[in-house]
mmCIF file of C-alpha atoms in Angstrom:
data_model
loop_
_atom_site.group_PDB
_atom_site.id
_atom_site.type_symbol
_atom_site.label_atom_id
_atom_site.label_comp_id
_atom_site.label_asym_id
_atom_site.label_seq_id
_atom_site.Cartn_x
_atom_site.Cartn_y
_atom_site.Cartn_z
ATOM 1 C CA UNK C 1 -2.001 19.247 190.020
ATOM 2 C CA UNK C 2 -0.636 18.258 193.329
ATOM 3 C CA UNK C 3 1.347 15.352 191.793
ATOM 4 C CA UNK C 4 3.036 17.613 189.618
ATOM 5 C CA UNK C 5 6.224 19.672 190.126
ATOM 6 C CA UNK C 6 5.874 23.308 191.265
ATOM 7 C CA UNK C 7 9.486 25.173 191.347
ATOM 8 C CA UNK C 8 9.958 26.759 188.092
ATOM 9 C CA UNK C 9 12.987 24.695 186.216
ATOM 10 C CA UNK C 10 14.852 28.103 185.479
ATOM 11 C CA UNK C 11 14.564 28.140 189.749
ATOM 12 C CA UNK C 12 15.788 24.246 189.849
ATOM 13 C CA UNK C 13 18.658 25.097 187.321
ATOM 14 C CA UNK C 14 19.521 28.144 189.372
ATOM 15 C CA UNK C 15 20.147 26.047 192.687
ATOM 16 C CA UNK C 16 16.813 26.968 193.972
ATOM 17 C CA UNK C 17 17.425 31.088 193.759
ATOM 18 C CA UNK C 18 14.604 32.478 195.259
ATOM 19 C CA UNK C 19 13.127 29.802 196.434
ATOM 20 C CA UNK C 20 12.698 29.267 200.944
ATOM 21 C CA UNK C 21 13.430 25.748 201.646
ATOM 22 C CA UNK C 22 11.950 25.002 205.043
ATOM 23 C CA UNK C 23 13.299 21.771 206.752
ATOM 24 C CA UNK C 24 12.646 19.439 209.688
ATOM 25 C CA UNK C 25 14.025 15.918 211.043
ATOM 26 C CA UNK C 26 11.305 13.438 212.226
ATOM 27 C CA UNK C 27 11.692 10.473 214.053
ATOM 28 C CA UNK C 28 10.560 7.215 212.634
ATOM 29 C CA UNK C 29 11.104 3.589 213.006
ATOM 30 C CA UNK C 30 13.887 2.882 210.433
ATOM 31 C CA UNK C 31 16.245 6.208 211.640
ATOM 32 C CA UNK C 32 15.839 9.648 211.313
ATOM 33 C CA UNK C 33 13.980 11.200 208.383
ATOM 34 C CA UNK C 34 14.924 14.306 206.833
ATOM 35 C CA UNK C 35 11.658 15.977 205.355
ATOM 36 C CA UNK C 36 11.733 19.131 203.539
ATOM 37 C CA UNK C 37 9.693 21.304 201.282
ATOM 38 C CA UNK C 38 9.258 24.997 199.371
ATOM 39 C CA UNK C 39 5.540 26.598 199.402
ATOM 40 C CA UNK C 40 4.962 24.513 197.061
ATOM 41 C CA UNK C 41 5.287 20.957 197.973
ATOM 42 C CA UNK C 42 7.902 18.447 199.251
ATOM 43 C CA UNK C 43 11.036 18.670 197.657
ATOM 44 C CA UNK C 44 13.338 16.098 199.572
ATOM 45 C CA UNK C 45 12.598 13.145 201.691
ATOM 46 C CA UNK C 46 15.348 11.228 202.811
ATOM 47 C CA UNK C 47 17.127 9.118 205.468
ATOM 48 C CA UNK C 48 20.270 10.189 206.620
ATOM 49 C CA UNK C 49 20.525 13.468 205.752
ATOM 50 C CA UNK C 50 21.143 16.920 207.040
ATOM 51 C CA UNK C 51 20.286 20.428 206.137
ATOM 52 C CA UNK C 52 24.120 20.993 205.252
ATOM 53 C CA UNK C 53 23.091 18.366 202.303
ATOM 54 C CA UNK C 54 19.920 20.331 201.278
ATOM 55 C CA UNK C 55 22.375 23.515 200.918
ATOM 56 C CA UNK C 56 24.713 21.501 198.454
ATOM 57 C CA UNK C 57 21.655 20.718 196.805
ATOM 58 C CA UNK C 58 20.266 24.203 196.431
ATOM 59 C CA UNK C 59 22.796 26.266 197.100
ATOM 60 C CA UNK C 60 21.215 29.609 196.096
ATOM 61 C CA UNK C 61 17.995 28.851 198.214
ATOM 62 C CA UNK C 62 17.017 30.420 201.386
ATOM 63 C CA UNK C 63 17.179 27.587 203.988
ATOM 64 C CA UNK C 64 15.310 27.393 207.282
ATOM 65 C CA UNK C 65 14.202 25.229 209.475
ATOM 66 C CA UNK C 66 10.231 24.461 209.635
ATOM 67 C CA UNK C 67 7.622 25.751 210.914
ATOM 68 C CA UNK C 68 3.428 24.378 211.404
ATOM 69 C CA UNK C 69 2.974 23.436 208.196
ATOM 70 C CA UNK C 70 6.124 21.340 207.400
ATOM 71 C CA UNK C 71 5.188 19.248 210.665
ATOM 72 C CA UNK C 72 2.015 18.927 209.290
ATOM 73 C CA UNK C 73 3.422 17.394 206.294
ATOM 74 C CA UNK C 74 6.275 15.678 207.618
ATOM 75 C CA UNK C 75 3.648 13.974 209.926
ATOM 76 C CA UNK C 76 2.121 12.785 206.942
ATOM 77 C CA UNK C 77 5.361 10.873 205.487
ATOM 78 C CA UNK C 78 6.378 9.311 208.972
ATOM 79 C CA UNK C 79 3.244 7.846 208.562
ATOM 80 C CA UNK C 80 3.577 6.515 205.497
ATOM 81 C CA UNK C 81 6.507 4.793 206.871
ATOM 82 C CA UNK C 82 5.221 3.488 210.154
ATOM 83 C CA UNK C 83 1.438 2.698 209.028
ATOM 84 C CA UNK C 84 1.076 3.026 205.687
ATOM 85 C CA UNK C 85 -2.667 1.965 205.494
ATOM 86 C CA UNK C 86 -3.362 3.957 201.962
ATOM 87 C CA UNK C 87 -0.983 6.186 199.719
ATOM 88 C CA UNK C 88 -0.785 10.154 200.355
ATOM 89 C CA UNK C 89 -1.716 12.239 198.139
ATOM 90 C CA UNK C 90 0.882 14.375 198.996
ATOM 91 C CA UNK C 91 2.017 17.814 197.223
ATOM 92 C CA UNK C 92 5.467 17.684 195.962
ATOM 93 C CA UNK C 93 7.975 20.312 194.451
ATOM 94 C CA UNK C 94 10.126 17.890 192.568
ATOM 95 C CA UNK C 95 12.337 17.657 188.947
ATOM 96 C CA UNK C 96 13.719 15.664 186.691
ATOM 97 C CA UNK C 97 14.243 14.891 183.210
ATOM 98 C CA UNK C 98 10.768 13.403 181.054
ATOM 99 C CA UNK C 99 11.683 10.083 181.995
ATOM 100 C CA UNK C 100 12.592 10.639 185.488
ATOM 101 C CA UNK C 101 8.954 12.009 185.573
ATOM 102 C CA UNK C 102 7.318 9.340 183.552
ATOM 103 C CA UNK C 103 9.126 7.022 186.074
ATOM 104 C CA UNK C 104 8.430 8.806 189.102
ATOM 105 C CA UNK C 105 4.470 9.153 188.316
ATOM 106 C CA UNK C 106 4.565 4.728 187.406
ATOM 107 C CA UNK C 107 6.361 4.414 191.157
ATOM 108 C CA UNK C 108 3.369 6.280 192.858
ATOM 109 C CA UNK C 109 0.708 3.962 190.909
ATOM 110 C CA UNK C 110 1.754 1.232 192.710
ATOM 111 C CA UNK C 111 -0.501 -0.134 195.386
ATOM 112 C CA UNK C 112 0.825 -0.953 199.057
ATOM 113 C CA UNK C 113 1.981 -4.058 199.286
ATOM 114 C CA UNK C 114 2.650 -4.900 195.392
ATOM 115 C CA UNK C 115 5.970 -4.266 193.717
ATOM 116 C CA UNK C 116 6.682 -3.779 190.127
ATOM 117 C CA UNK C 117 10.240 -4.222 188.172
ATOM 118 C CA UNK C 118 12.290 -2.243 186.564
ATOM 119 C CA UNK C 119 10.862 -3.730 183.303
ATOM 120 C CA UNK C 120 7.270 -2.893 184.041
ATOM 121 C CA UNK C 121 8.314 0.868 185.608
ATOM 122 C CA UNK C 122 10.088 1.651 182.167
ATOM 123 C CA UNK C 123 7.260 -0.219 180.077
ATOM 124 C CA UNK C 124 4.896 2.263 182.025
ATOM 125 C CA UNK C 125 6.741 5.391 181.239
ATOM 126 C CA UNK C 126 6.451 4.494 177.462
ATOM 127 C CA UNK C 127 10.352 3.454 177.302
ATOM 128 C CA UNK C 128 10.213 -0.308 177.604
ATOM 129 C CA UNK C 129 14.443 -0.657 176.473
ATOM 130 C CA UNK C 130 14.986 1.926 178.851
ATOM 131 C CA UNK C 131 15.639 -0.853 182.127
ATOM 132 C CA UNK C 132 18.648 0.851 183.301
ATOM 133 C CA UNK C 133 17.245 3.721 183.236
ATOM 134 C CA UNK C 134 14.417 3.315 184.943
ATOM 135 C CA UNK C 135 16.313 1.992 187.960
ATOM 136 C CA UNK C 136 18.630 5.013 187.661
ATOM 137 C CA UNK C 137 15.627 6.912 188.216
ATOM 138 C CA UNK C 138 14.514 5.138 190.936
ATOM 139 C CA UNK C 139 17.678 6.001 192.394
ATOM 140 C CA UNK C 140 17.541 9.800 191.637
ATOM 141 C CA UNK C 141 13.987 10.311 193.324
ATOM 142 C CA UNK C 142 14.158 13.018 195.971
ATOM 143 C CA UNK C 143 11.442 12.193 197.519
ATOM 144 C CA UNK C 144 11.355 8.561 198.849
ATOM 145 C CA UNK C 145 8.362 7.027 200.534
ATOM 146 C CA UNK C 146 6.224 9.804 199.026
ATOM 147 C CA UNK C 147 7.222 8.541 195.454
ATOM 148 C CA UNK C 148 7.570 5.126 196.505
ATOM 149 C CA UNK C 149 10.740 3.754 194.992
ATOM 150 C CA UNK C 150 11.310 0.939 197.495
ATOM 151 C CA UNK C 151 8.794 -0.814 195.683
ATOM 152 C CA UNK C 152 10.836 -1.670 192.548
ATOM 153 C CA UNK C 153 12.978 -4.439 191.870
ATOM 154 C CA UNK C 154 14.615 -6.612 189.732
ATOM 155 C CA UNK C 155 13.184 -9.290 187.523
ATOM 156 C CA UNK C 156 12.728 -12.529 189.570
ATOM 157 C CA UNK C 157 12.165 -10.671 192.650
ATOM 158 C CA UNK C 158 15.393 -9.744 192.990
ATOM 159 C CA UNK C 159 15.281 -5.948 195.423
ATOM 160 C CA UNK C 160 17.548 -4.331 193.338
ATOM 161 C CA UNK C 161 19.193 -1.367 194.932
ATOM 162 C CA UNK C 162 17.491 1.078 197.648
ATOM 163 C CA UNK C 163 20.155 5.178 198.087
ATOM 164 C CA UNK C 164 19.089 4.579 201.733
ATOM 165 C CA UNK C 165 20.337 0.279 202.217
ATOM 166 C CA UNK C 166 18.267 -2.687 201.463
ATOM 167 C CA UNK C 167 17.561 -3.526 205.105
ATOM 168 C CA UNK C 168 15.217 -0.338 204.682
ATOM 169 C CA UNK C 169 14.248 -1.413 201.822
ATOM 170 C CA UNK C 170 13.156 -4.892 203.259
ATOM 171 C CA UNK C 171 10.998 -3.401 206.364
ATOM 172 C CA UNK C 172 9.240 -1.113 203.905
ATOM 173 C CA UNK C 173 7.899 -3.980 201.597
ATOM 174 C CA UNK C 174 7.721 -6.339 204.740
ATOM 175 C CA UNK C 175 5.116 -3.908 206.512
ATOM 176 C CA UNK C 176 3.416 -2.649 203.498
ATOM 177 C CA UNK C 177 2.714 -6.252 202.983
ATOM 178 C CA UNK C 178 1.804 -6.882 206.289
ATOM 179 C CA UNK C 179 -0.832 -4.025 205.841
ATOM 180 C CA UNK C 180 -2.258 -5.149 202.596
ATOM 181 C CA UNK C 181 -2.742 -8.649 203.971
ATOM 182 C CA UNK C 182 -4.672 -7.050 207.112
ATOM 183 C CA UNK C 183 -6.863 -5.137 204.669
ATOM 184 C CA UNK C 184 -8.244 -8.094 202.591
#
């Protein structure tokens, strides 16, 4: 199942040990995106970020830069950011606890231009007293746009917080409204 995980958690626990981490930096509209993935699927999407940060991450991973494939994919996410006409079904190489997951899986049933709380997102993972920690979640996905965390919020519309600043944030929601409305 694409949407699933793929490194093994002993792998994940072990800093990524035997695992190739291939990386690239693509060029969108809100900064400089940091993409990168295993064989497997996406593992970190991020603004801001560098490879030095993917080694603190997994330090016992082999770490290179891209190659065909990973533009390929990072193509894919940039444009999710700078058209982002339907969702992609993109494969990912992620972890995190059950709830993170549960969490995680609610973000990416979210259609373009809607939002959900924090409320709803830990209702949806089966959890519904679990509030903060469904935004803590949020705020531990590694792969943002891709698992679409941007589009949570607080109750009365509120954004809430965004790891890469709320004027990101903002332009997400603004032009995957903008999109939504053109498709009606």
């Amino acid at each position: 199942d694409a949407k699933r995980l793929g490194m093994a958690p002993s792998a994940w626990a072990r800093g990524g040990e035997g695992v190739t981490i291939r990386w690239t930096i693509a060029d969108t509209s809100l900064g400089a995106l940091f993409v990168a993935a295993t064989d497997k699927g996406l593992c970190r999407v991020s603004f801001d970020e560098d490879a030095d940060e993917l080694r603190r991450r997994f330090p016992n991973a082999t770490i290179e830069p891209g190659d065909e494939a990973l533009a390929d994919l990072a193509a894919h996410v940039v444009a999710a950011v700078e058209s982002p006409d339907r969702d992609q079904d993109l494969p990912l190489d992620v972890r995190g606890t059950a709830f993170q997951e549960a969490i995680w899986q609610a973000l990416r049933t979210i259609p373009i231009g809607e939002t959900r709380t924090y409320s709803e997102l830990a209702a949806l993972a089966g959890r519904p007293a679990a509030v903060r920690a469904a935004g803590t979640a949020c705020g531990q996905n590694p792969v943002s746009i891709v698992i679409p965390c941007h589009r949570a919020q607080r109750i009365g519309g509120a954004l809430g917080g965004y790891a890469y600043g709320l004027d990101r944030k903002r332009a997400l929601l603004a032009s995957e409204a903008q999109r939504a409305d053109l498709q009606e």
